[in-house]
Amino acid sequence: YHQGELLELRREELDHLLQFVRSGGAWVGMHCAADSFKWCRDYVAMVGGKFASHPPSGPLKAQCLVANHPVLADLDDFEHPDEFYYLDDCDLGDKHVLIVGQGPTDSRVRPLAWVKDYGRGRVFYTALGHGPQAFGNPAFQKLIANALRWTTSKPHWAAAADGWRDLWDGRSLAGWSFCGPGSFKVVDGTLQTNGGMGLLWFDRMAL
């Protein structure tokens, strides 16, 4: 997440991310990922849109469009309080829209989640995901879990013989780095955040 100078990346660092995805990597973005690096045309093209505005947070109903897509497996329409993002540069022709919602101020049907290709890589983005009421919704949790499985189902970069490598042992944050406000901690095998919108990443893997 980047806004202003909260978590700045140099252009060279952002280019490495984009090249990773173009080369067959995976990228999953939630909510304010579309409000990040809006100065970078290539990043906006990878995401598939950029944040323009949002009305005040309120009830939001997400309508699932594609029953047979793996990202929507075992999901029905769901709702929770959230910020409804209005997006610019959101070309419907370059993506497969999975979830839509009705804009609270104009009643227009707008995309809330999609998948797309970026080079040889797979991209998922959802405009949902503001605050604990969103993250605490089991349907939203299922959506993100499905998206992570789908985007990484062709793990060209994985090191293990079966195509997968565990990055987190569920016990500690050894091998992980963090910057920005707030913090993460491990509680009973789960990651918990404490304030802020910092960035946590695995830094001991040679791609």
PDB file of C-alpha atoms in Angstrom:
ATOM      1  CA  TYR A   1       0.000   0.000   0.000  1.00  0.00           C
ATOM      2  CA  HIS A   2       1.366   3.376  -0.994  1.00  0.00           C
ATOM      3  CA  GLN A   3      -0.188   6.784  -0.621  1.00  0.00           C
ATOM      4  CA  GLY A   4       1.827   9.963  -0.603  1.00  0.00           C
ATOM      5  CA  GLU A   5       5.210   8.979   0.820  1.00  0.00           C
ATOM      6  CA  LEU A   6       3.995   6.403   3.326  1.00  0.00           C
ATOM      7  CA  LEU A   7       5.692   3.438   1.651  1.00  0.00           C
ATOM      8  CA  GLU A   8       7.659   4.726  -1.301  1.00  0.00           C
ATOM      9  CA  LEU A   9       9.287   2.369  -3.789  1.00  0.00           C
ATOM     10  CA  ARG A  10      11.952   3.502  -6.197  1.00  0.00           C
ATOM     11  CA  ARG A  11      11.033   3.085  -9.852  1.00  0.00           C
ATOM     12  CA  GLU A  12      13.661   0.355 -10.108  1.00  0.00           C
ATOM     13  CA  GLU A  13      12.020  -1.613  -7.278  1.00  0.00           C
ATOM     14  CA  LEU A  14       8.572  -1.245  -8.811  1.00  0.00           C
ATOM     15  CA  ASP A  15       9.943  -2.391 -12.174  1.00  0.00           C
ATOM     16  CA  HIS A  16      11.230  -5.572 -10.498  1.00  0.00           C
ATOM     17  CA  LEU A  17       7.727  -6.291  -9.193  1.00  0.00           C
ATOM     18  CA  LEU A  18       6.159  -5.721 -12.605  1.00  0.00           C
ATOM     19  CA  GLN A  19       8.775  -7.867 -14.327  1.00  0.00           C
ATOM     20  CA  PHE A  20       8.180 -10.668 -11.810  1.00  0.00           C
ATOM     21  CA  VAL A  21       4.481 -10.744 -12.675  1.00  0.00           C
ATOM     22  CA  ARG A  22       5.042 -10.379 -16.430  1.00  0.00           C
ATOM     23  CA  SER A  23       7.468 -13.309 -16.293  1.00  0.00           C
ATOM     24  CA  GLY A  24       4.861 -15.682 -14.876  1.00  0.00           C
ATOM     25  CA  GLY A  25       4.508 -14.571 -11.279  1.00  0.00           C
ATOM     26  CA  ALA A  26       1.332 -13.879  -9.321  1.00  0.00           C
ATOM     27  CA  TRP A  27      -0.139 -10.720  -7.829  1.00  0.00           C
ATOM     28  CA  VAL A  28      -3.154 -10.329  -5.519  1.00  0.00           C
ATOM     29  CA  GLY A  29      -4.319  -6.809  -4.708  1.00  0.00           C
ATOM     30  CA  MET A  30      -6.980  -5.603  -2.304  1.00  0.00           C
ATOM     31  CA  HIS A  31      -8.731  -2.261  -1.907  1.00  0.00           C
ATOM     32  CA  CYS A  32      -6.107   0.477  -1.696  1.00  0.00           C
ATOM     33  CA  ALA A  33      -3.731  -1.393  -4.006  1.00  0.00           C
ATOM     34  CA  ALA A  34      -5.599   0.629  -6.670  1.00  0.00           C
ATOM     35  CA  ASP A  35      -4.706   3.804  -4.757  1.00  0.00           C
ATOM     36  CA  SER A  36      -1.007   2.939  -4.878  1.00  0.00           C
ATOM     37  CA  PHE A  37       1.668   4.096  -7.360  1.00  0.00           C
ATOM     38  CA  LYS A  38      -0.878   5.896  -9.513  1.00  0.00           C
ATOM     39  CA  TRP A  39       1.974   7.802 -11.131  1.00  0.00           C
ATOM     40  CA  CYS A  40       3.183   4.542 -12.723  1.00  0.00           C
ATOM     41  CA  ARG A  41       1.239   3.740 -15.910  1.00  0.00           C
ATOM     42  CA  ASP A  42       2.583   0.174 -16.017  1.00  0.00           C
ATOM     43  CA  TYR A  43       1.461  -0.547 -12.451  1.00  0.00           C
ATOM     44  CA  VAL A  44      -2.031   0.795 -13.179  1.00  0.00           C
ATOM     45  CA  ALA A  45      -2.149  -1.401 -16.294  1.00  0.00           C
ATOM     46  CA  MET A  46      -1.226  -4.455 -14.234  1.00  0.00           C
ATOM     47  CA  VAL A  47      -3.880  -3.744 -11.581  1.00  0.00           C
ATOM     48  CA  GLY A  48      -6.517  -2.904 -14.175  1.00  0.00           C
ATOM     49  CA  GLY A  49      -7.663   0.434 -12.751  1.00  0.00           C
ATOM     50  CA  LYS A  50      -6.842   3.186 -10.288  1.00  0.00           C
ATOM     51  CA  PHE A  51      -8.719   4.781  -7.408  1.00  0.00           C
ATOM     52  CA  ALA A  52     -10.708   7.935  -8.156  1.00  0.00           C
ATOM     53  CA  SER A  53     -12.987   8.438  -5.135  1.00  0.00           C
ATOM     54  CA  HIS A  54     -15.302   6.716  -2.689  1.00  0.00           C
ATOM     55  CA  PRO A  55     -18.474   7.671  -0.814  1.00  0.00           C
ATOM     56  CA  PRO A  56     -18.529   7.236   2.970  1.00  0.00           C
ATOM     57  CA  SER A  57     -18.195   3.648   4.132  1.00  0.00           C
ATOM     58  CA  GLY A  58     -21.517   1.842   4.368  1.00  0.00           C
ATOM     59  CA  PRO A  59     -23.401  -1.367   3.572  1.00  0.00           C
ATOM     60  CA  LEU A  60     -22.091  -2.970   0.399  1.00  0.00           C
ATOM     61  CA  LYS A  61     -23.528  -5.966  -1.432  1.00  0.00           C
ATOM     62  CA  ALA A  62     -21.170  -7.961  -3.635  1.00  0.00           C
ATOM     63  CA  GLN A  63     -22.796  -9.886  -6.498  1.00  0.00           C
ATOM     64  CA  CYS A  64     -20.886 -12.883  -7.869  1.00  0.00           C
ATOM     65  CA  LEU A  65     -21.179 -13.141 -11.660  1.00  0.00           C
ATOM     66  CA  VAL A  66     -19.275 -16.270 -12.682  1.00  0.00           C
ATOM     67  CA  ALA A  67     -20.337 -19.428 -10.885  1.00  0.00           C
ATOM     68  CA  ASN A  68     -17.659 -21.692 -12.357  1.00  0.00           C
ATOM     69  CA  HIS A  69     -14.517 -19.607 -11.828  1.00  0.00           C
ATOM     70  CA  PRO A  70     -12.105 -21.053  -9.215  1.00  0.00           C
ATOM     71  CA  VAL A  71     -11.824 -17.678  -7.445  1.00  0.00           C
ATOM     72  CA  LEU A  72     -15.569 -17.820  -6.720  1.00  0.00           C
ATOM     73  CA  ALA A  73     -15.615 -21.478  -5.658  1.00  0.00           C
ATOM     74  CA  ASP A  74     -18.082 -22.068  -2.790  1.00  0.00           C
ATOM     75  CA  LEU A  75     -19.088 -18.395  -2.778  1.00  0.00           C
ATOM     76  CA  ASP A  76     -22.490 -16.771  -3.091  1.00  0.00           C
ATOM     77  CA  ASP A  77     -23.404 -13.082  -3.032  1.00  0.00           C
ATOM     78  CA  PHE A  78     -22.275 -11.510   0.232  1.00  0.00           C
ATOM     79  CA  GLU A  79     -22.342  -8.173   2.017  1.00  0.00           C
ATOM     80  CA  HIS A  80     -20.577  -6.205   4.709  1.00  0.00           C
ATOM     81  CA  PRO A  81     -19.798  -2.545   5.473  1.00  0.00           C
ATOM     82  CA  ASP A  82     -17.023  -1.302   3.181  1.00  0.00           C
ATOM     83  CA  GLU A  83     -15.777   1.608   1.100  1.00  0.00           C
ATOM     84  CA  PHE A  84     -17.123   1.457  -2.460  1.00  0.00           C
ATOM     85  CA  TYR A  85     -14.259   2.437  -4.742  1.00  0.00           C
ATOM     86  CA  TYR A  86     -14.991   4.365  -7.926  1.00  0.00           C
ATOM     87  CA  LEU A  87     -12.154   3.675 -10.365  1.00  0.00           C
ATOM     88  CA  ASP A  88     -10.551   5.383 -13.352  1.00  0.00           C
ATOM     89  CA  ASP A  89      -8.695   3.693 -16.233  1.00  0.00           C
ATOM     90  CA  CYS A  90     -10.775   0.557 -15.642  1.00  0.00           C
ATOM     91  CA  ASP A  91     -11.118  -0.982 -19.103  1.00  0.00           C
ATOM     92  CA  LEU A  92     -13.589  -3.864 -18.904  1.00  0.00           C
ATOM     93  CA  GLY A  93     -12.096  -5.336 -22.065  1.00  0.00           C
ATOM     94  CA  ASP A  94      -8.788  -6.335 -20.481  1.00  0.00           C
ATOM     95  CA  LYS A  95     -10.150  -8.264 -17.518  1.00  0.00           C
ATOM     96  CA  HIS A  96     -12.604 -10.976 -16.462  1.00  0.00           C
ATOM     97  CA  VAL A  97     -14.979  -9.325 -13.996  1.00  0.00           C
ATOM     98  CA  LEU A  98     -16.060 -11.712 -11.230  1.00  0.00           C
ATOM     99  CA  ILE A  99     -17.912  -9.506  -8.737  1.00  0.00           C
ATOM    100  CA  VAL A 100     -19.920  -6.314  -9.191  1.00  0.00           C
ATOM    101  CA  GLY A 101     -21.824  -3.941  -6.943  1.00  0.00           C
ATOM    102  CA  GLN A 102     -24.160  -1.015  -7.260  1.00  0.00           C
ATOM    103  CA  GLY A 103     -22.575   2.373  -6.621  1.00  0.00           C
ATOM    104  CA  PRO A 104     -24.240   3.929  -3.569  1.00  0.00           C
ATOM    105  CA  THR A 105     -24.351   7.445  -5.056  1.00  0.00           C
ATOM    106  CA  ASP A 106     -25.245   6.747  -8.690  1.00  0.00           C
ATOM    107  CA  SER A 107     -26.726   3.195  -8.682  1.00  0.00           C
ATOM    108  CA  ARG A 108     -24.387   2.230 -11.547  1.00  0.00           C
ATOM    109  CA  VAL A 109     -23.194  -1.360 -11.611  1.00  0.00           C
ATOM    110  CA  ARG A 110     -19.426  -1.258 -11.158  1.00  0.00           C
ATOM    111  CA  PRO A 111     -16.726  -3.946 -10.967  1.00  0.00           C
ATOM    112  CA  LEU A 112     -15.574  -4.950  -7.491  1.00  0.00           C
ATOM    113  CA  ALA A 113     -13.267  -7.880  -8.315  1.00  0.00           C
ATOM    114  CA  TRP A 114     -11.609  -9.306 -11.409  1.00  0.00           C
ATOM    115  CA  VAL A 115      -8.833 -11.476 -12.758  1.00  0.00           C
ATOM    116  CA  LYS A 116      -6.580 -10.698 -15.684  1.00  0.00           C
ATOM    117  CA  ASP A 117      -3.349 -11.678 -17.365  1.00  0.00           C
ATOM    118  CA  TYR A 118      -0.280  -9.499 -17.180  1.00  0.00           C
ATOM    119  CA  GLY A 119       2.307 -10.889 -19.533  1.00  0.00           C
ATOM    120  CA  ARG A 120       2.588 -14.546 -18.504  1.00  0.00           C
ATOM    121  CA  GLY A 121       1.455 -13.782 -14.946  1.00  0.00           C
ATOM    122  CA  ARG A 122      -1.902 -13.931 -13.224  1.00  0.00           C
ATOM    123  CA  VAL A 123      -3.480 -10.942 -11.479  1.00  0.00           C
ATOM    124  CA  PHE A 124      -6.427 -10.682  -9.090  1.00  0.00           C
ATOM    125  CA  TYR A 125      -7.765  -7.420  -7.700  1.00  0.00           C
ATOM    126  CA  THR A 126     -10.727  -6.565  -5.502  1.00  0.00           C
ATOM    127  CA  ALA A 127     -11.858  -3.087  -4.522  1.00  0.00           C
ATOM    128  CA  LEU A 128     -13.215  -4.575  -1.291  1.00  0.00           C
ATOM    129  CA  GLY A 129     -11.269  -4.792   1.939  1.00  0.00           C
ATOM    130  CA  HIS A 130     -11.549  -1.697   4.117  1.00  0.00           C
ATOM    131  CA  GLY A 131     -11.395  -2.409   7.829  1.00  0.00           C
ATOM    132  CA  PRO A 132     -12.136  -5.256  10.240  1.00  0.00           C
ATOM    133  CA  GLN A 133     -15.751  -5.750   9.150  1.00  0.00           C
ATOM    134  CA  ALA A 134     -14.550  -6.670   5.686  1.00  0.00           C
ATOM    135  CA  PHE A 135     -11.620  -8.820   6.818  1.00  0.00           C
ATOM    136  CA  GLY A 136     -13.802 -10.514   9.426  1.00  0.00           C
ATOM    137  CA  ASN A 137     -16.365 -11.626   6.846  1.00  0.00           C
ATOM    138  CA  PRO A 138     -15.850 -15.361   6.115  1.00  0.00           C
ATOM    139  CA  ALA A 139     -16.988 -14.826   2.520  1.00  0.00           C
ATOM    140  CA  PHE A 140     -14.308 -12.185   1.974  1.00  0.00           C
ATOM    141  CA  GLN A 141     -11.719 -14.449   3.575  1.00  0.00           C
ATOM    142  CA  LYS A 142     -12.784 -17.240   1.209  1.00  0.00           C
ATOM    143  CA  LEU A 143     -12.504 -14.911  -1.779  1.00  0.00           C
ATOM    144  CA  ILE A 144      -8.928 -13.967  -0.932  1.00  0.00           C
ATOM    145  CA  ALA A 145      -7.926 -17.569  -0.189  1.00  0.00           C
ATOM    146  CA  ASN A 146      -9.358 -18.673  -3.539  1.00  0.00           C
ATOM    147  CA  ALA A 147      -7.560 -15.830  -5.310  1.00  0.00           C
ATOM    148  CA  LEU A 148      -4.232 -16.788  -3.753  1.00  0.00           C
ATOM    149  CA  ARG A 149      -4.683 -20.394  -4.860  1.00  0.00           C
ATOM    150  CA  TRP A 150      -5.689 -19.434  -8.399  1.00  0.00           C
ATOM    151  CA  THR A 151      -2.962 -16.869  -9.035  1.00  0.00           C
ATOM    152  CA  THR A 152      -0.249 -19.214  -7.761  1.00  0.00           C
ATOM    153  CA  SER A 153      -1.524 -22.390  -9.412  1.00  0.00           C
ATOM    154  CA  LYS A 154       1.320 -22.164 -11.933  1.00  0.00           C
ATOM    155  CA  PRO A 155       4.273 -21.563  -9.582  1.00  0.00           C
ATOM    156  CA  HIS A 156       7.130 -21.140 -12.089  1.00  0.00           C
ATOM    157  CA  TRP A 157       9.368 -19.772  -9.344  1.00  0.00           C
ATOM    158  CA  ALA A 158       8.806 -22.372  -6.624  1.00  0.00           C
ATOM    159  CA  ALA A 159      11.789 -24.345  -5.384  1.00  0.00           C
ATOM    160  CA  ALA A 160      10.306 -27.540  -3.951  1.00  0.00           C
ATOM    161  CA  ALA A 161      10.084 -30.758  -5.955  1.00  0.00           C
ATOM    162  CA  ASP A 162       6.284 -30.713  -5.860  1.00  0.00           C
ATOM    163  CA  GLY A 163       6.165 -27.101  -7.055  1.00  0.00           C
ATOM    164  CA  TRP A 164       5.583 -25.424  -3.695  1.00  0.00           C
ATOM    165  CA  ARG A 165       7.698 -23.945  -0.936  1.00  0.00           C
ATOM    166  CA  ASP A 166       6.442 -22.966   2.506  1.00  0.00           C
ATOM    167  CA  LEU A 167       7.349 -19.363   3.293  1.00  0.00           C
ATOM    168  CA  TRP A 168       5.790 -19.073   6.737  1.00  0.00           C
ATOM    169  CA  ASP A 169       6.052 -21.709   9.457  1.00  0.00           C
ATOM    170  CA  GLY A 170       3.121 -20.406  11.506  1.00  0.00           C
ATOM    171  CA  ARG A 171       5.373 -19.821  14.529  1.00  0.00           C
ATOM    172  CA  SER A 172       7.624 -16.822  13.895  1.00  0.00           C
ATOM    173  CA  LEU A 173       8.416 -14.039  11.445  1.00  0.00           C
ATOM    174  CA  ALA A 174      11.961 -15.259  10.798  1.00  0.00           C
ATOM    175  CA  GLY A 175      12.868 -14.408   7.209  1.00  0.00           C
ATOM    176  CA  TRP A 176      10.241 -11.680   6.975  1.00  0.00           C
ATOM    177  CA  SER A 177      10.774  -7.917   6.904  1.00  0.00           C
ATOM    178  CA  PHE A 178       8.409  -5.076   7.744  1.00  0.00           C
ATOM    179  CA  CYS A 179       8.284  -1.339   7.105  1.00  0.00           C
ATOM    180  CA  GLY A 180       5.759   1.411   7.664  1.00  0.00           C
ATOM    181  CA  PRO A 181       3.401   2.112  10.578  1.00  0.00           C
ATOM    182  CA  GLY A 182       1.967  -0.579  12.828  1.00  0.00           C
ATOM    183  CA  SER A 183       3.273  -4.107  13.320  1.00  0.00           C
ATOM    184  CA  PHE A 184       2.510  -7.809  12.876  1.00  0.00           C
ATOM    185  CA  LYS A 185       2.691 -10.563  15.481  1.00  0.00           C
ATOM    186  CA  VAL A 186       2.035 -14.310  15.554  1.00  0.00           C
ATOM    187  CA  VAL A 187      -0.794 -15.460  17.840  1.00  0.00           C
ATOM    188  CA  ASP A 188      -1.828 -19.128  17.936  1.00  0.00           C
ATOM    189  CA  GLY A 189      -0.563 -19.784  14.416  1.00  0.00           C
ATOM    190  CA  THR A 190      -2.142 -16.710  12.833  1.00  0.00           C
ATOM    191  CA  LEU A 191      -0.816 -13.305  11.821  1.00  0.00           C
ATOM    192  CA  GLN A 192      -2.385 -10.361  13.614  1.00  0.00           C
ATOM    193  CA  THR A 193      -1.928  -6.693  12.754  1.00  0.00           C
ATOM    194  CA  ASN A 194      -1.610  -3.887  15.258  1.00  0.00           C
ATOM    195  CA  GLY A 195      -2.456  -0.500  13.776  1.00  0.00           C
ATOM    196  CA  GLY A 196      -1.222   1.191  10.640  1.00  0.00           C
ATOM    197  CA  MET A 197      -0.937  -0.069   7.105  1.00  0.00           C
ATOM    198  CA  GLY A 198       2.629  -1.332   6.894  1.00  0.00           C
ATOM    199  CA  LEU A 199       4.165  -3.763   4.427  1.00  0.00           C
ATOM    200  CA  LEU A 200       5.252  -7.296   5.368  1.00  0.00           C
ATOM    201  CA  TRP A 201       7.293  -9.345   2.898  1.00  0.00           C
ATOM    202  CA  PHE A 202       9.475 -12.449   2.717  1.00  0.00           C
ATOM    203  CA  ASP A 203      13.074 -11.448   2.026  1.00  0.00           C
ATOM    204  CA  ARG A 204      15.031 -14.716   2.159  1.00  0.00           C
ATOM    205  CA  MET A 205      13.941 -16.235  -1.143  1.00  0.00           C
ATOM    206  CA  ALA A 206      16.153 -16.021  -4.209  1.00  0.00           C
ATOM    207  CA  LEU A 207      13.901 -15.851  -7.286  1.00  0.00           C
TER     208      LEU A 207
END
